[in-house]
Coordinates of C-alpha atoms and ligand atoms in Angstrom, one line a residue:
M1 CA -41.0 43.6 -26.5
R2 CA -42.2 40.3 -25.1
Q3 CA -42.6 37.6 -27.7
I4 CA -45.8 35.5 -27.5
E5 CA -45.6 32.1 -29.0
I6 CA -48.4 31.2 -31.3
F7 CA -49.5 27.5 -30.9
D8 CA -51.8 26.9 -33.8
T9 CA -54.3 24.1 -33.3
T10 CA -56.3 24.6 -36.5
L11 CA -55.4 21.0 -37.5
R12 CA -56.4 19.5 -34.2
D13 CA -59.1 21.5 -32.3
G14 CA -60.0 23.4 -35.4
E15 CA -60.6 20.1 -37.2
Q16 CA -62.9 19.1 -34.3
A17 CA -65.4 21.7 -35.6
P18 CA -68.4 19.8 -36.9
G19 CA -68.0 19.2 -40.6
A20 CA -64.4 20.4 -40.8
A21 CA -62.6 17.0 -41.3
L22 CA -59.7 17.4 -43.7
T23 CA -58.1 14.9 -46.0
A24 CA -54.4 14.1 -45.3
A25 CA -53.4 16.2 -48.3
A26 CA -55.5 19.2 -47.2
K27 CA -53.9 18.9 -43.7
L28 CA -50.5 19.0 -45.2
E29 CA -51.3 22.0 -47.4
V30 CA -52.7 23.9 -44.4
A31 CA -49.7 23.0 -42.2
R32 CA -47.4 24.4 -44.9
A33 CA -49.4 27.6 -45.0
L34 CA -49.3 27.9 -41.2
A35 CA -45.5 27.4 -41.2
E36 CA -45.2 30.2 -43.9
L37 CA -47.5 32.4 -41.8
G38 CA -44.9 32.2 -39.0
V39 CA -46.6 30.3 -36.2
D40 CA -44.3 28.9 -33.6
V41 CA -46.0 25.5 -33.0
I42 CA -48.4 23.5 -35.2
E43 CA -50.5 21.0 -33.4
A44 CA -50.8 18.6 -36.3
G45 CA -53.5 16.3 -34.9
F46 CA -54.4 13.6 -32.4
P47 CA -52.6 10.5 -33.6
A48 CA -54.4 8.1 -31.3
A49 CA -57.7 9.0 -33.0
S50 CA -57.2 6.8 -36.1
D51 CA -54.5 5.3 -38.3
G52 CA -55.3 7.9 -41.0
E53 CA -54.9 10.7 -38.5
A54 CA -51.6 9.2 -37.3
A55 CA -50.3 8.9 -40.9
A56 CA -51.4 12.5 -41.6
V57 CA -49.5 13.8 -38.6
R58 CA -46.4 11.8 -39.5
K59 CA -46.4 13.2 -43.0
I60 CA -46.7 16.8 -41.7
A61 CA -43.9 16.1 -39.2
Q62 CA -41.7 14.8 -42.0
D63 CA -42.4 17.5 -44.6
V64 CA -43.0 20.7 -42.7
T65 CA -39.9 22.3 -41.3
G66 CA -39.0 25.4 -39.3
V67 CA -41.7 25.0 -36.6
T68 CA -42.2 22.9 -33.5
M69 CA -44.5 20.1 -34.3
A70 CA -47.0 19.0 -31.6
A71 CA -49.4 16.1 -31.3
L72 CA -52.1 15.6 -28.7
A73 CA -52.2 12.6 -26.4
R74 CA -54.5 11.7 -23.5
A75 CA -52.6 10.8 -20.3
N76 CA -52.2 7.1 -21.2
D77 CA -49.4 5.0 -22.6
A78 CA -51.1 4.1 -25.9
D79 CA -51.8 7.8 -26.8
V80 CA -48.4 8.9 -25.8
D81 CA -46.8 6.2 -27.9
A82 CA -49.0 7.0 -30.9
A83 CA -48.1 10.7 -30.6
A84 CA -44.4 9.9 -30.3
K85 CA -44.5 7.6 -33.3
A86 CA -46.3 10.1 -35.5
L87 CA -43.9 13.0 -34.5
A88 CA -40.7 10.9 -34.9
P89 CA -39.6 12.6 -38.2
A90 CA -40.2 16.1 -36.9
Q91 CA -37.2 18.5 -36.5
R92 CA -38.6 19.6 -33.1
K93 CA -41.2 17.5 -31.3
R94 CA -43.6 18.4 -28.6
I95 CA -46.1 15.9 -27.1
H96 CA -49.1 17.6 -25.7
V97 CA -50.5 15.5 -22.8
F98 CA -53.9 16.3 -21.3
I99 CA -56.3 15.0 -18.8
G100 CA -59.6 16.3 -17.4
T101 CA -59.2 17.6 -13.8
S102 CA -62.5 19.2 -12.8
D103 CA -64.8 17.2 -10.6
I104 CA -67.3 16.7 -13.4
H105 CA -64.6 15.3 -15.7
L106 CA -63.1 13.1 -13.0
E107 CA -66.3 11.8 -11.6
R108 CA -68.6 11.6 -14.6
K109 CA -66.2 11.1 -17.6
L110 CA -63.0 9.5 -16.4
R111 CA -64.5 7.9 -13.3
I112 CA -61.2 8.2 -11.4
T113 CA -60.2 9.8 -8.1
P114 CA -58.1 13.0 -7.9
H115 CA -55.2 10.8 -6.7
E116 CA -55.5 8.5 -9.7
C117 CA -55.6 11.6 -11.9
L118 CA -52.2 12.7 -10.4
L119 CA -50.7 9.3 -11.0
R120 CA -51.8 9.3 -14.6
V121 CA -50.3 12.8 -15.1
E122 CA -47.0 11.7 -13.7
R123 CA -46.8 8.5 -15.7
A124 CA -47.9 10.0 -19.0
V125 CA -45.6 13.0 -18.8
R126 CA -42.6 10.8 -17.8
R127 CA -43.3 8.5 -20.7
A128 CA -43.7 11.4 -23.1
M129 CA -40.3 12.8 -21.9
E130 CA -38.6 9.8 -23.4
H131 CA -39.8 10.6 -26.9
A132 CA -40.0 14.4 -27.4
D133 CA -37.9 17.5 -27.1
E134 CA -40.5 19.1 -24.9
I135 CA -43.8 18.3 -23.1
E136 CA -46.8 20.5 -22.9
F137 CA -49.3 19.6 -20.3
S138 CA -53.0 20.6 -20.2
A139 CA -55.5 20.2 -17.3
E140 CA -58.6 19.9 -19.3
D141 CA -61.5 22.0 -17.9
A142 CA -59.0 23.9 -15.8
T143 CA -61.4 26.8 -15.3
R144 CA -63.9 24.6 -13.5
T145 CA -61.3 22.7 -11.5
D146 CA -60.7 23.4 -7.8
I147 CA -57.9 25.9 -7.8
H148 CA -55.8 24.0 -5.1
F149 CA -56.1 20.7 -6.9
L150 CA -55.3 22.5 -10.2
G151 CA -52.0 23.8 -8.7
T152 CA -51.1 20.3 -7.5
V153 CA -51.8 18.9 -11.0
Y154 CA -49.5 21.3 -12.6
Q155 CA -46.8 20.8 -9.9
V156 CA -47.0 17.0 -10.6
A157 CA -46.7 17.6 -14.4
A158 CA -43.7 19.9 -13.8
A159 CA -42.0 17.5 -11.5
A160 CA -42.4 14.8 -14.2
G161 CA -40.7 17.1 -16.7
A162 CA -43.3 19.1 -18.5
R163 CA -42.2 22.7 -19.1
I164 CA -45.1 24.2 -20.9
M165 CA -48.3 24.4 -18.8
N166 CA -51.3 25.0 -20.8
V167 CA -54.5 26.3 -19.1
P168 CA -57.6 25.4 -21.1
D169 CA -60.9 27.1 -20.7
T170 CA -62.4 24.0 -22.3
V171 CA -66.0 25.1 -22.1
G172 CA -65.5 28.8 -22.6
Y173 CA -66.8 29.5 -19.1
A174 CA -64.2 31.9 -17.7
Q175 CA -64.5 35.6 -17.6
P176 CA -61.4 37.6 -18.4
D177 CA -60.5 38.8 -14.9
E178 CA -61.3 35.5 -13.4
F179 CA -59.2 33.7 -16.1
A180 CA -56.3 36.0 -15.4
R181 CA -56.5 35.2 -11.7
T182 CA -56.4 31.4 -12.5
V183 CA -53.3 31.9 -14.7
L184 CA -51.7 33.9 -11.9
A185 CA -52.6 31.2 -9.3
I186 CA -50.9 28.5 -11.6
R187 CA -47.8 30.7 -12.0
G188 CA -47.8 31.0 -8.2
A189 CA -48.0 27.3 -7.8
L190 CA -44.9 26.9 -10.0
T191 CA -42.6 29.5 -8.7
A192 CA -40.2 26.8 -7.5
Y193 CA -39.2 26.4 -11.2
N194 CA -37.8 30.0 -11.2
G195 CA -39.3 31.0 -14.5
G196 CA -38.3 27.7 -16.1
I197 CA -42.0 27.0 -16.9
R198 CA -43.9 28.7 -19.7
V199 CA -47.6 29.3 -19.2
S200 CA -49.9 28.8 -22.2
V201 CA -53.7 29.3 -22.6
H202 CA -56.3 27.6 -24.7
C203 CA -59.6 29.4 -24.8
H204 CA -63.0 28.4 -26.2
N205 CA -65.6 30.8 -27.4
D206 CA -68.8 29.6 -25.9
L207 CA -69.5 33.0 -24.5
G208 CA -67.6 34.9 -27.2
L209 CA -64.7 35.6 -24.8
A210 CA -62.0 33.3 -26.2
V211 CA -59.8 36.2 -27.5
A212 CA -60.5 38.4 -24.5
N213 CA -59.6 35.7 -22.1
T214 CA -56.4 34.9 -24.1
L215 CA -55.4 38.5 -24.0
A216 CA -56.2 38.8 -20.3
A217 CA -53.9 35.8 -19.7
I218 CA -51.1 37.4 -21.7
E219 CA -51.4 40.5 -19.6
V220 CA -50.6 38.5 -16.5
G221 CA -47.7 36.6 -18.0
A222 CA -48.9 33.8 -20.3
S223 CA -46.4 33.5 -23.0
Q224 CA -48.1 31.2 -25.4
A225 CA -51.6 31.3 -27.0
H226 CA -53.4 28.4 -28.5
V227 CA -55.3 29.7 -31.5
T228 CA -57.0 28.5 -34.7
M229 CA -57.3 30.2 -38.1
N230 CA -60.8 31.8 -38.4
G231 CA -61.5 30.8 -34.8
I232 CA -62.8 27.3 -35.9
G233 CA -63.0 24.6 -33.3
E234 CA -65.3 22.7 -31.0
R235 CA -68.8 24.2 -30.6
G236 CA -68.3 28.1 -30.6
G237 CA -64.7 27.6 -31.7
N238 CA -61.3 28.6 -30.3
A239 CA -59.5 32.0 -29.9
S240 CA -58.9 33.1 -33.4
L241 CA -55.4 33.5 -34.6
E242 CA -56.1 36.6 -36.6
E243 CA -57.8 38.5 -33.8
T244 CA -55.2 37.5 -31.1
V245 CA -52.3 38.4 -33.3
M246 CA -53.7 41.6 -34.6
A247 CA -54.8 42.7 -31.1
L248 CA -51.2 42.3 -30.0
R249 CA -49.8 44.0 -33.1
C250 CA -52.2 46.9 -33.1
R251 CA -52.1 47.4 -29.3
A252 CA -48.4 46.8 -28.7
D253 CA -48.6 50.0 -26.7
W254 CA -51.0 48.3 -24.3
Y255 CA -49.6 44.7 -24.2
G256 CA -46.0 45.4 -24.8
A257 CA -46.0 42.1 -26.7
D258 CA -45.9 40.8 -30.2
T259 CA -45.7 37.6 -32.2
R260 CA -43.6 36.3 -35.1
V261 CA -46.6 36.0 -37.4
H262 CA -46.2 37.5 -40.9
T263 CA -49.5 39.2 -40.7
E264 CA -49.7 39.9 -44.5
R265 CA -50.2 36.1 -44.9
I266 CA -53.3 36.1 -42.6
V267 CA -56.0 36.6 -45.3
P268 CA -54.6 34.0 -47.8
T269 CA -54.2 31.5 -45.0
S270 CA -57.8 32.2 -43.7
R271 CA -59.1 31.6 -47.3
L272 CA -57.2 28.3 -47.6
V273 CA -58.6 27.1 -44.3
S274 CA -62.1 28.1 -45.2
E275 CA -61.9 26.5 -48.6
R276 CA -60.4 23.2 -47.3
T277 CA -62.7 22.9 -44.3
G278 CA -65.8 24.1 -46.1
I279 CA -66.5 26.5 -43.2
P280 CA -67.3 29.9 -44.6
V281 CA -66.0 33.0 -42.8
Q282 CA -68.8 35.3 -41.6
P283 CA -68.7 38.6 -43.5
N284 CA -68.4 40.7 -40.3
K285 CA -65.6 38.6 -38.9
A286 CA -62.8 40.8 -37.6
V287 CA -59.7 41.0 -39.8
V288 CA -60.6 38.3 -42.3
G289 CA -64.3 38.8 -42.9
A290 CA -65.4 40.3 -46.3
N291 CA -66.6 43.4 -44.5
A292 CA -63.5 43.9 -42.3
F293 CA -62.3 46.7 -44.6
A294 CA -65.6 47.6 -46.3
H295 CA -67.1 51.1 -45.8
A296 CA -70.7 51.6 -46.6
S297 CA -71.8 54.8 -45.0
G298 CA -71.2 58.2 -46.7
I299 CA -69.6 59.7 -43.6
H300 CA -67.2 56.8 -43.2
Q301 CA -66.4 56.7 -46.9
D302 CA -65.6 60.4 -46.9
G303 CA -63.4 59.9 -43.8
V304 CA -61.3 57.0 -45.2
I305 CA -60.9 58.7 -48.5
K306 CA -59.4 61.7 -46.7
D307 CA -57.4 59.6 -44.3
P308 CA -57.9 55.9 -43.8
R309 CA -57.0 56.1 -40.2
T310 CA -60.3 57.9 -39.5
Y311 CA -62.1 54.5 -39.5
E312 CA -59.3 51.8 -39.8
I313 CA -57.0 50.7 -37.0
M314 CA -54.8 48.6 -39.4
T315 CA -54.3 48.7 -43.1
P316 CA -56.0 46.1 -45.2
Q317 CA -52.6 45.3 -46.8
S318 CA -51.0 44.6 -43.4
V319 CA -53.2 41.5 -43.0
G320 CA -53.2 40.5 -46.7
W321 CA -56.1 42.2 -48.3
E322 CA -55.4 43.9 -51.6
A323 CA -57.4 47.0 -50.7
R324 CA -60.2 48.4 -48.7
R325 CA -63.7 48.3 -50.2
I326 CA -66.0 51.2 -50.8
V327 CA -69.5 49.9 -51.0
V328 CA -71.9 51.9 -53.1
S329 CA -75.4 51.7 -51.6
K330 CA -78.2 54.0 -50.6
L331 CA -76.0 55.1 -47.6
S332 CA -73.1 56.3 -49.8
G333 CA -72.2 59.8 -50.4
R334 CA -70.7 61.5 -53.5
A335 CA -67.1 61.1 -52.3
G336 CA -67.6 57.3 -52.0
L337 CA -69.2 57.0 -55.4
A338 CA -66.5 59.2 -57.0
A339 CA -63.7 57.0 -55.4
R340 CA -65.4 53.8 -56.5
L341 CA -65.8 55.0 -60.1
A342 CA -62.2 56.2 -60.2
E343 CA -61.2 52.7 -59.0
L344 CA -63.1 51.2 -61.9
G345 CA -61.3 53.5 -64.3
V346 CA -64.2 55.9 -65.0
P347 CA -63.4 59.0 -62.9
L348 CA -66.2 61.5 -63.0
H349 CA -66.3 65.1 -61.8
G350 CA -68.7 68.0 -61.7
E351 CA -72.0 67.6 -63.5
E352 CA -71.1 64.0 -64.7
L353 CA -70.7 63.0 -61.1
D354 CA -73.9 64.8 -60.0
N355 CA -75.7 62.8 -62.7
A356 CA -74.0 59.6 -61.6
Y357 CA -74.9 60.2 -58.0
R358 CA -78.6 60.7 -58.8
L359 CA -78.7 57.5 -61.0
A360 CA -76.8 55.5 -58.4
M361 CA -79.2 56.5 -55.6
R362 CA -82.1 55.5 -57.8
R363 CA -80.5 52.1 -58.5
A364 CA -79.7 51.8 -54.8
D365 CA -83.4 51.7 -54.0
E366 CA -83.6 48.6 -56.1
V367 CA -80.5 46.7 -55.0
H368 CA -78.5 46.5 -51.7
E369 CA -75.2 47.2 -53.2
L370 CA -74.3 48.5 -56.7
D371 CA -72.0 46.1 -58.5
E372 CA -69.4 46.9 -61.1
R373 CA -71.9 46.5 -64.0
D374 CA -74.3 48.9 -62.3
L375 CA -71.6 51.4 -61.8
I376 CA -70.1 51.3 -65.3
T377 CA -73.6 51.6 -66.8
I378 CA -74.3 54.5 -64.6
A379 CA -71.0 56.2 -65.5
A380 CA -71.8 55.9 -69.2
E381 CA -75.3 57.2 -68.7
A382 CA -74.1 60.1 -66.5
R383 CA -71.6 61.1 -69.2
R384 CA -74.1 60.9 -72.0
K385 CA -76.6 63.1 -70.1
A386 CA -73.9 65.7 -69.4
V387 CA -73.1 65.9 -73.1
L388 CA -76.7 66.2 -74.0
A389 CA -77.5 68.8 -71.4
P390 CA -74.3 70.6 -70.5
A391 CA -74.9 72.7 -67.4
T392 CA -72.5 75.3 -68.6
L393 CA -74.6 76.2 -71.6
P394 CA -76.6 79.4 -71.1
A395 CA -80.3 78.7 -70.9
A396 CA -82.2 79.2 -74.2
S397 CA -84.0 82.6 -74.2
Ligands
KIV1 O1 -60.4 22.4 -24.9 C1 -59.5 21.7 -24.4 O2 -59.4 21.5 -23.2 C2 -58.6 21.0 -25.3 C3 -57.5 20.3 -24.6 C4 -57.2 19.0 -25.3 C5 -56.3 21.2 -24.5 O3 -58.7 21.1 -26.5
ZN2 ZN1 -60.0 22.8 -27.0

């Protein structure tokens, strides 16, 4: 089975989500949780951004062990030096150098020529090589860059010493097949390195395709995926860790690939990131949303009670939930209600259950979802009614 490296950028691109800024203590706490989760690389931050950010990255580099620690740097001396300094205490250090390469980035943002861009790539990667165990290079806005120029950019980065070539779909513009072709073209431009280069991808979610694009790239040989917990990140966010990892795990038959992530740590880590960033997880979010293992319709409830595999492709426990959730609402059937009551320690059968079902449906017309209090009250009432009017008694003549 192919191992895909998980490069977690929750603490860098994730933190670029509006409103997500973390304190240094929170960053450290999240970094520890990511290391426990089993990611391969943690991008701890962008040290050139501020002294506080540099100090936070340094603290993480010092305290969090067992993973490769990465820091982001633009392709200039000052950024590379800031990243090197912040990463200095890390067990294994990776400087992630990037520069915009599309016409729009070169002409409108950086105001440099393609040739100047290549010179900057070469200089920055060479400088970074002096300070880190490995260099990852990203051509920002790769998916809107002329494909021939893009190949040249990666060749220059490789000649200067970078061995991990990250392909960012910075603005979430690529379509899966198209992105796969871009990745193949870059691999093609680097064949001289005889497999000595690892290709990585970094996908944004502006069109909701970040995970699909990441998986499409993995299918054509990318061996590292940039992800964030809960998919947080700039604008529409990044490819989410939980979806990417679980797609590979659940469909190992398709991808023939897996990661080292301890998937049962996913939900606790998701909660921590949500709490510390203040960004809630939408209820219908795959894997980590509150509804990911909730069943509301009677038909589905009946199915999962008989065999969970009827409507679940992974177990809740495999990703860190305690249990699936049977939601009692107007859509529920008797089987769902019975299961929920049993869970609450008030199992009902026969007439008691019939009574409870009638009462529950009446209550369900008033509320969206019956809560524990509703259900326990209903169970008590259903039992009382059954005692007062036992169906087994012969009718009075
Ligand atoms: O989206 C992007 O291009 C980035 C790079 C810095 C990799 O975040
Ligand atoms: Zn990004």
